[in-house]
PDB file of C-alpha atoms in Angstrom:
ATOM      1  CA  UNK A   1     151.312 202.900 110.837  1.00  0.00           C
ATOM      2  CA  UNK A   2     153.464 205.722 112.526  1.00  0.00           C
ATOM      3  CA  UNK A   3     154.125 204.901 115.846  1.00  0.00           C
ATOM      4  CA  UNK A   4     154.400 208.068 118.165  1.00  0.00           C
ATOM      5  CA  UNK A   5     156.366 207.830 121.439  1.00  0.00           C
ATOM      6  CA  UNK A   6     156.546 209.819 124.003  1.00  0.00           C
ATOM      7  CA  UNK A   7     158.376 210.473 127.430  1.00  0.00           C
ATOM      8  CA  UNK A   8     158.350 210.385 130.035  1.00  0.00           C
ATOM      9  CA  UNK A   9     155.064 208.821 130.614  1.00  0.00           C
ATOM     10  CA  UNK A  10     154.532 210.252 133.780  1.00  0.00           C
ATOM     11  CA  UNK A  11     156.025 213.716 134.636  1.00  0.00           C
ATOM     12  CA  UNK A  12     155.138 215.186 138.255  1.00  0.00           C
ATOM     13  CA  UNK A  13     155.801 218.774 138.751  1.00  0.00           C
ATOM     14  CA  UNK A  14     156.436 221.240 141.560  1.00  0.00           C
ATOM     15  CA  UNK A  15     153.721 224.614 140.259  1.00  0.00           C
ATOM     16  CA  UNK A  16     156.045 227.310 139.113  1.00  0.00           C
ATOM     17  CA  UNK A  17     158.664 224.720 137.677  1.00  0.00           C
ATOM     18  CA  UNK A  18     159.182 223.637 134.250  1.00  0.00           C
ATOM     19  CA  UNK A  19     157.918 220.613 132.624  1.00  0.00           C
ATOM     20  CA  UNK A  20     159.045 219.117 129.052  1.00  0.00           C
ATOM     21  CA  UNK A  21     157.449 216.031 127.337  1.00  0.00           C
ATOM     22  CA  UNK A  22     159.379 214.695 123.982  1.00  0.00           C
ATOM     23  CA  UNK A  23     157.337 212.924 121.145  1.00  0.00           C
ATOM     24  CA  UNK A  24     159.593 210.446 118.639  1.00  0.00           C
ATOM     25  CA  UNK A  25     157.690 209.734 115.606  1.00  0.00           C
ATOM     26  CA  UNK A  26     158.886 206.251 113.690  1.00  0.00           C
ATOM     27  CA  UNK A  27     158.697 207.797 110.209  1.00  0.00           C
ATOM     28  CA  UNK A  28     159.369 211.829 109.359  1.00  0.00           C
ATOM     29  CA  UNK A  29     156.169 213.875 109.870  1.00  0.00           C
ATOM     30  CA  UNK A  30     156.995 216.524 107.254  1.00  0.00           C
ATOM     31  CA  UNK A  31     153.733 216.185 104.635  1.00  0.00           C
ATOM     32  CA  UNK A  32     154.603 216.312 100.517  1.00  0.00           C
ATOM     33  CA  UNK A  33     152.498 220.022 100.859  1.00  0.00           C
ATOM     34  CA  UNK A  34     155.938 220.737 103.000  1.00  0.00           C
ATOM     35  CA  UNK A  35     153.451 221.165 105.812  1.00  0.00           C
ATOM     36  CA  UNK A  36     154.636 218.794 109.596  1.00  0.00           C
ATOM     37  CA  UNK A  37     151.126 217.825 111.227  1.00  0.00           C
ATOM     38  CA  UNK A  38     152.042 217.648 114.891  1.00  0.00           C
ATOM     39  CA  UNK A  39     149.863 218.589 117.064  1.00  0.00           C
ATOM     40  CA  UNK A  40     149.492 218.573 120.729  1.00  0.00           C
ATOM     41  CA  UNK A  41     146.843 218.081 122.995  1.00  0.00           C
ATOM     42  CA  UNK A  42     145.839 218.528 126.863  1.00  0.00           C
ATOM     43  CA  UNK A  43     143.262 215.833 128.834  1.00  0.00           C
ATOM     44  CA  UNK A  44     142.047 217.258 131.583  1.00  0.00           C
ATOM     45  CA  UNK A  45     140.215 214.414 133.905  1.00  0.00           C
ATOM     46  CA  UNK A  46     136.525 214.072 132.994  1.00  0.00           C
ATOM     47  CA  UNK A  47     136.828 216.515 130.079  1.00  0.00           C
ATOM     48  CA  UNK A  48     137.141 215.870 126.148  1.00  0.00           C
ATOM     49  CA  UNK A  49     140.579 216.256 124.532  1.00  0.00           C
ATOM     50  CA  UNK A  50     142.007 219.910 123.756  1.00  0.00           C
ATOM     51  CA  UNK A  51     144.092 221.117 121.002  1.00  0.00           C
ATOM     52  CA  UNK A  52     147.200 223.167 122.275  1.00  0.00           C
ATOM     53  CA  UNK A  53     149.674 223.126 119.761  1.00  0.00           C
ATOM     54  CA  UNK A  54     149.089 222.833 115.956  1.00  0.00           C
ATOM     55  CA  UNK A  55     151.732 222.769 113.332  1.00  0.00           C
ATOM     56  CA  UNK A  56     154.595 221.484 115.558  1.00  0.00           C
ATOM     57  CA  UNK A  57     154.676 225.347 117.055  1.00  0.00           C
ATOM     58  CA  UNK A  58     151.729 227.245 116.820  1.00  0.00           C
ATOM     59  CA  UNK A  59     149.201 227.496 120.022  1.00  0.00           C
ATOM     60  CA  UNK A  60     145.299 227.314 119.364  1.00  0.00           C
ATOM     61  CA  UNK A  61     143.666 230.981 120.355  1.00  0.00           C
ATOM     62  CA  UNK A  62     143.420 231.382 124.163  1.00  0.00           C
ATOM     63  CA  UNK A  63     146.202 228.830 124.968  1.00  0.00           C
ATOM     64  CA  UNK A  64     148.680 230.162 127.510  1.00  0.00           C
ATOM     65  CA  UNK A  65     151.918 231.372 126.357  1.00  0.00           C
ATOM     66  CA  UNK A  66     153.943 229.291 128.686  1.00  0.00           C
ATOM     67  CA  UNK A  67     153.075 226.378 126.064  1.00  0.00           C
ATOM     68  CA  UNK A  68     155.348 226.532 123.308  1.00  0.00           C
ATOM     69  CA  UNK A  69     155.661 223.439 121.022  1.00  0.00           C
ATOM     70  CA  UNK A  70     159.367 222.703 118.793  1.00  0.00           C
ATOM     71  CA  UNK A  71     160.986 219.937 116.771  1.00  0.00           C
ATOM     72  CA  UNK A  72     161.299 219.003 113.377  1.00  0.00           C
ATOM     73  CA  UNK A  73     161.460 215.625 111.431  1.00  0.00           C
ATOM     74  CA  UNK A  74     161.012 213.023 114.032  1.00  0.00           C
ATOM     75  CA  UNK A  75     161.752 214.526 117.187  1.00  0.00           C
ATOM     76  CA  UNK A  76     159.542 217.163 119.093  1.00  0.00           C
ATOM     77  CA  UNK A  77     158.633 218.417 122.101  1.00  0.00           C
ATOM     78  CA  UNK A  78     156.047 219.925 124.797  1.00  0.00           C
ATOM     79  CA  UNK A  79     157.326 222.364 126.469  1.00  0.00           C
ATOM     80  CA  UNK A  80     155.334 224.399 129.868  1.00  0.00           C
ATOM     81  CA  UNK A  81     157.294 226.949 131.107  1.00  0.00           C
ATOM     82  CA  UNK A  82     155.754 227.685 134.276  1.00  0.00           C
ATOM     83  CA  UNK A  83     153.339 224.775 135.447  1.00  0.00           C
ATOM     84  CA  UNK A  84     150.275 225.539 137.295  1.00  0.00           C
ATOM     85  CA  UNK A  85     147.684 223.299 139.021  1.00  0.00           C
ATOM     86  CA  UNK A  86     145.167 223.800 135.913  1.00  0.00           C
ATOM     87  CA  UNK A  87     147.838 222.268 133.503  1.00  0.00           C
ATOM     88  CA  UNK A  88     147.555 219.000 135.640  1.00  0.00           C
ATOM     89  CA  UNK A  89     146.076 216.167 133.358  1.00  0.00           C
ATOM     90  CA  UNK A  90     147.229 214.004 130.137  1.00  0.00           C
ATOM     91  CA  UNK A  91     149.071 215.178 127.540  1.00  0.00           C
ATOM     92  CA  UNK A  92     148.980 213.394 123.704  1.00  0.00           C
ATOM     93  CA  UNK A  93     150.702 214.170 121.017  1.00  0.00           C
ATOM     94  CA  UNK A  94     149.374 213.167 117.626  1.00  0.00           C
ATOM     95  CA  UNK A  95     150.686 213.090 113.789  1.00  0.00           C
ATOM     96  CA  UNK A  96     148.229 213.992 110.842  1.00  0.00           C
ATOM     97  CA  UNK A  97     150.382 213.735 108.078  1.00  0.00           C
ATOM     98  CA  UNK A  98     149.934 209.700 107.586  1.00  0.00           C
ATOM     99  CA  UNK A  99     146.319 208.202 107.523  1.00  0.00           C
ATOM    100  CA  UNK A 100     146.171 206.028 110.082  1.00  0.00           C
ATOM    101  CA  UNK A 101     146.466 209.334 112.199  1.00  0.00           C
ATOM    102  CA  UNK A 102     148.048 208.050 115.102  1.00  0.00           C
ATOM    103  CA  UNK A 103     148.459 209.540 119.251  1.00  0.00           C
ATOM    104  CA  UNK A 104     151.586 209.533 121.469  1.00  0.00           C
ATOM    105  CA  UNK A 105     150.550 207.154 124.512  1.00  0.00           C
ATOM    106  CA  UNK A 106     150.041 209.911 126.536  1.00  0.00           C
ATOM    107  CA  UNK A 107     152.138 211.851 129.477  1.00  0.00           C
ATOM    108  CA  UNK A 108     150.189 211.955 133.116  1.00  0.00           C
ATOM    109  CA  UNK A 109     151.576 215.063 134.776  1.00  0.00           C
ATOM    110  CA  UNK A 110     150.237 215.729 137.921  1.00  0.00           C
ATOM    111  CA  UNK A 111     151.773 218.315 140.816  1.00  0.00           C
ATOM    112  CA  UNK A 112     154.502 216.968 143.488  1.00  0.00           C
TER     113      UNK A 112
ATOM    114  CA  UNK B   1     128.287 228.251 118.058  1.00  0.00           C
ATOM    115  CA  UNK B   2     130.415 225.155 116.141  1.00  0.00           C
ATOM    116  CA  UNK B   3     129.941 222.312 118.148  1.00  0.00           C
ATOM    117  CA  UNK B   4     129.089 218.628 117.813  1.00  0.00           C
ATOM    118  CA  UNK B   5     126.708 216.989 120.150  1.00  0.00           C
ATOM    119  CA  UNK B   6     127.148 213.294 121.013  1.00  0.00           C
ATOM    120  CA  UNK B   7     124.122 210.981 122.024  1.00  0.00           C
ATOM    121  CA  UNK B   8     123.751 209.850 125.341  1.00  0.00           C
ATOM    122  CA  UNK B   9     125.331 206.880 127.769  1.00  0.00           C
ATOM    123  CA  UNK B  10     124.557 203.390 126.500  1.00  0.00           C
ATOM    124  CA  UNK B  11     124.239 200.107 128.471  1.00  0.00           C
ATOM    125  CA  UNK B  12     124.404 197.090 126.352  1.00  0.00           C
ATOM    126  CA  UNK B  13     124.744 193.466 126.770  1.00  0.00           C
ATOM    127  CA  UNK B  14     127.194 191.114 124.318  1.00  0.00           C
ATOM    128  CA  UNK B  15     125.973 190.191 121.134  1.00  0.00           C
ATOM    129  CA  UNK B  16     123.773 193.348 121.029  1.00  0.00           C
ATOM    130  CA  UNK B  17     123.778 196.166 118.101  1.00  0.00           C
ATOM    131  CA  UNK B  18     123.957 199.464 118.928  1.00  0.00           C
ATOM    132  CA  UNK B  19     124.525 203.088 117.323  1.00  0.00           C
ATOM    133  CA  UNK B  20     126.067 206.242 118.466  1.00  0.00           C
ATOM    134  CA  UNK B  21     125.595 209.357 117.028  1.00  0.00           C
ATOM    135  CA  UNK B  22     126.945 212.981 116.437  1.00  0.00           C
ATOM    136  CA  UNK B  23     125.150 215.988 114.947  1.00  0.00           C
ATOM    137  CA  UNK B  24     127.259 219.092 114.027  1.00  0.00           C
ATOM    138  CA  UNK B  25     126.196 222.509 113.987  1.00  0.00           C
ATOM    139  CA  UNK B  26     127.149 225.887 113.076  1.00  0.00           C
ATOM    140  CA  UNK B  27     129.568 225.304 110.326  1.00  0.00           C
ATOM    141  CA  UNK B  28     128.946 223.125 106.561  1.00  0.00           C
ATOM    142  CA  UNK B  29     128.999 219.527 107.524  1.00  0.00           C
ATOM    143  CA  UNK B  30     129.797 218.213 104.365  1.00  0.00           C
ATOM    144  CA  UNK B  31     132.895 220.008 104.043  1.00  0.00           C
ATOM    145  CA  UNK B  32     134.842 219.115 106.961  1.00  0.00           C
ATOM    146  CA  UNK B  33     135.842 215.212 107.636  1.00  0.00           C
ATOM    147  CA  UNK B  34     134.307 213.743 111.295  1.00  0.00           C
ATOM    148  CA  UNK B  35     136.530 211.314 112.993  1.00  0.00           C
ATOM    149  CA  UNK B  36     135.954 208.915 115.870  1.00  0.00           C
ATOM    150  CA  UNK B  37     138.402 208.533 118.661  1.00  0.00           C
ATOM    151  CA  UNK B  38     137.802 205.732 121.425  1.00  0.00           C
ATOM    152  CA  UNK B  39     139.604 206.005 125.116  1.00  0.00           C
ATOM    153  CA  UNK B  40     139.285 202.721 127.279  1.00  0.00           C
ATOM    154  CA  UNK B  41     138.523 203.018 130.693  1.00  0.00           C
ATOM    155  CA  UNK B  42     142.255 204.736 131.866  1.00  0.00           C
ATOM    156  CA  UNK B  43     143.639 204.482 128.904  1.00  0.00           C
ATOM    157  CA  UNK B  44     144.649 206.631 125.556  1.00  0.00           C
ATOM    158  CA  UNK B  45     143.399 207.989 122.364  1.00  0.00           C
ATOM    159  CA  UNK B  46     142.592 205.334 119.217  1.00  0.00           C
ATOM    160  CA  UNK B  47     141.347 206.709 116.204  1.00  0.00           C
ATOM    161  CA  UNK B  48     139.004 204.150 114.927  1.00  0.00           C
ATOM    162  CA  UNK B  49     138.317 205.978 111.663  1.00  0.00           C
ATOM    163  CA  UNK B  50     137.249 209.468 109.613  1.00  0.00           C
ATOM    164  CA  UNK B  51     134.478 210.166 107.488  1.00  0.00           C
ATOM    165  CA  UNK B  52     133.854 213.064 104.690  1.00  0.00           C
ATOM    166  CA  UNK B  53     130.298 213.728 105.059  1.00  0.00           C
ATOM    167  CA  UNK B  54     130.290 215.145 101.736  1.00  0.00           C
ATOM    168  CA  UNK B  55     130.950 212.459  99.754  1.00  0.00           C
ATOM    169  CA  UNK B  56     130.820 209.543 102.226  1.00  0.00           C
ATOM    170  CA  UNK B  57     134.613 208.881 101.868  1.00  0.00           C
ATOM    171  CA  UNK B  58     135.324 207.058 104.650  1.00  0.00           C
ATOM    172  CA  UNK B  59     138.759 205.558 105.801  1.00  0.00           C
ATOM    173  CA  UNK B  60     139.033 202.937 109.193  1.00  0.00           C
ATOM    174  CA  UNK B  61     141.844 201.831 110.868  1.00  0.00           C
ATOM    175  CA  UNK B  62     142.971 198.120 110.821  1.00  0.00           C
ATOM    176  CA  UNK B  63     142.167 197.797 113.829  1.00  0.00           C
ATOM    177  CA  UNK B  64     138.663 198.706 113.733  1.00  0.00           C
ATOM    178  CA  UNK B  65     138.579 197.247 110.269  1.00  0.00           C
ATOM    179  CA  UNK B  66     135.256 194.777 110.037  1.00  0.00           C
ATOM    180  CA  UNK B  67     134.512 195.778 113.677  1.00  0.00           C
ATOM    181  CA  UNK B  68     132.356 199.068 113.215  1.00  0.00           C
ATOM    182  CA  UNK B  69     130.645 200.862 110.568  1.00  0.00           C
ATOM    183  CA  UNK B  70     131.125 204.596 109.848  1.00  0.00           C
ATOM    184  CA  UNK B  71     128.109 206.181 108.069  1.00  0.00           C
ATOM    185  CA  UNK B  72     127.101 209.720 108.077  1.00  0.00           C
ATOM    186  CA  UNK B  73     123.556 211.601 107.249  1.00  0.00           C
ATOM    187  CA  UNK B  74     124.320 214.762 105.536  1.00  0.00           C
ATOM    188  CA  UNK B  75     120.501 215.968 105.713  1.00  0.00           C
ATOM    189  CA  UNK B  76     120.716 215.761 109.233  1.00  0.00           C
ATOM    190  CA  UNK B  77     124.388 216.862 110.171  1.00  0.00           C
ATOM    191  CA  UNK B  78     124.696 213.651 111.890  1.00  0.00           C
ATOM    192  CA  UNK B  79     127.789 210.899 111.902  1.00  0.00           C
ATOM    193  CA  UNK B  80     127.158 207.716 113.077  1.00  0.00           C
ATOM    194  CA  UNK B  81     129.504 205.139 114.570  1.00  0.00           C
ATOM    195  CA  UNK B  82     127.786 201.603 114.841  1.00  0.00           C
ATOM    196  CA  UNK B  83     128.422 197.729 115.716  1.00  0.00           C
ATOM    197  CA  UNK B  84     126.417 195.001 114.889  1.00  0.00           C
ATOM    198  CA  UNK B  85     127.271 193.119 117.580  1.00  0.00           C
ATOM    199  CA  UNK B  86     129.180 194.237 120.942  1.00  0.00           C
ATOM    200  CA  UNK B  87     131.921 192.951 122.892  1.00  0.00           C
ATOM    201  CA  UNK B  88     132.480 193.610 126.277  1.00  0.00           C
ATOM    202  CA  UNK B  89     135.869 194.802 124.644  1.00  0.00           C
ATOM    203  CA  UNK B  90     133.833 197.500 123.167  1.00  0.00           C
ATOM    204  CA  UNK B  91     133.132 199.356 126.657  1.00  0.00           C
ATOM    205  CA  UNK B  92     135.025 202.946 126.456  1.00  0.00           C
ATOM    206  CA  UNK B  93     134.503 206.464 125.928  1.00  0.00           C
ATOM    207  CA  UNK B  94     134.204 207.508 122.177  1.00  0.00           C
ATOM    208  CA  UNK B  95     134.796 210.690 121.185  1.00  0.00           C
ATOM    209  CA  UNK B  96     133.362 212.775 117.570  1.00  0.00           C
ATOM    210  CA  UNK B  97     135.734 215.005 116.207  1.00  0.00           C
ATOM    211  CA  UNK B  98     136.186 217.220 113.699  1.00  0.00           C
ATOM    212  CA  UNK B  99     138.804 217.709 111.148  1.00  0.00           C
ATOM    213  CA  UNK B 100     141.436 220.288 112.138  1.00  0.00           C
ATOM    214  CA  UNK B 101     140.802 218.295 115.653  1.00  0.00           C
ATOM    215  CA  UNK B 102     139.989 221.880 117.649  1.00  0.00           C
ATOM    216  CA  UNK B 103     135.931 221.008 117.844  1.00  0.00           C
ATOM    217  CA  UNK B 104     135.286 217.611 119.897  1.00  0.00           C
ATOM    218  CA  UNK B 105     132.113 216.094 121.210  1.00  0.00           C
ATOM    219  CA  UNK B 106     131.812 215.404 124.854  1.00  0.00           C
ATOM    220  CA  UNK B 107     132.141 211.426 124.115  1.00  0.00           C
ATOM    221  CA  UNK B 108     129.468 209.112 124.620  1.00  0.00           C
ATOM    222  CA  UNK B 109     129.913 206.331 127.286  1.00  0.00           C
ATOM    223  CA  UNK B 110     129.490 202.453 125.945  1.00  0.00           C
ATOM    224  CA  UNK B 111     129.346 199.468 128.835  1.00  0.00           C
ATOM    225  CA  UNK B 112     128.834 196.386 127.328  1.00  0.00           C
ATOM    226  CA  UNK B 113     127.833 194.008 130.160  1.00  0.00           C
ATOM    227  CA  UNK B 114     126.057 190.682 131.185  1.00  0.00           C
TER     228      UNK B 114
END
């Protein structure tokens, strides 16, 4: 199985700073189509998981701009440019390229 | 609307069978695979394994392997995730989902308690 790992695990945040969260997958993600199926997703407590970033890069419609998703191979990363107190929650990232898809442990980040 | 619906909360005592379900609407079941995620009380996402309504394909993880069954109804729109006999192990949220991951069901809630 591909084992995703992320960090930090817990990230707190003053609103208006930046946050970062890096994912480390144990094999490449990059699919034979040429295609990398990292995706990213947001928690919010009490709610069902939501897709932010697709594609390593691309943000699902109505996503805020201050998410922006990079990285390539095995190595990528979360990036918020501006955090406000709705962005507070868990934060997973997941491969699809290998069946058994397989999650990032998760990142709390929560406001200072 | 796409969405998928989730049956509701279940109470259950060990050694019991039960079976969850999700029904999907507004878009061609059989041509989009339906996975199931579970998240343990504070804890992260597990996929326990996909289905392809279409065909039945299914696929489980090895660690769900001989634990659950996967089954889908394509007359009905409905996925199924079911155990023949629960573990108080088994108590978490379990979550439909379908692929491309951007339509989720709410989760339905399993306790499994003496």
């Amino acid at each position: 199985d591909v084992v995703m790992t992320q960090s930090p695990l817990s990230l707190p945040v003053t609103l208006g700073q930046p946050a970062s969260i890096s994912c480390r997958s144990s094999q490449s993600l990059v699919h034979s189509d040429g295609n990398t199926y990292l995706n990213w997703f947001q928690q919010r407590p009490g709610q069902s998981p939501r897709r932010l970033i697709y594609k390593v890069s691309n943000r699902d419609s109505g996503v805020p701009d201050r998410f922006s998703g990079s990285g390539s191979g095995t190595d990528f990363t979360l990036k918020i440019s501006r955090v406000e107190a709705e962005d507070v929650g868990v934060y997973y990232c997941m491969q699809g390229t290998h069946w058994l898809w397989t999650f990032g442990q998760g990142t709390k980040v929560e406001i200072k | 609307e796409v969405q998928l619906v989730q049956s509701g909360a279940e109470v259950k005592k060990p050694g019991e069978s039960l079976k969850i379900s999700c029904k999907g609407s507004g878009y061609s079941f059989t041509s989009y695979w339906i996975g199931w995620v579970r998240q343990m009380p504070g804890k992260g996402l597990e996929w326990m394994g996909i289905i392809y309504p279409g065909d039945s394909d299914t696929r489980y993880s090895p660690s769900f392997q001989g634990q659950v069954t996967i089954s889908a109804d394509k007359s009905i729109s409905t996925a199924y995730l079911q155990w023949s006999s629960l573990k108080a192990s088994d108590t978490a949220m379990y979550y439909c989902v379908r692929s491309g991951y951007v339509v989720w069901g709410k989760g339905t809630t399993v306790t499994v308690s003496s």
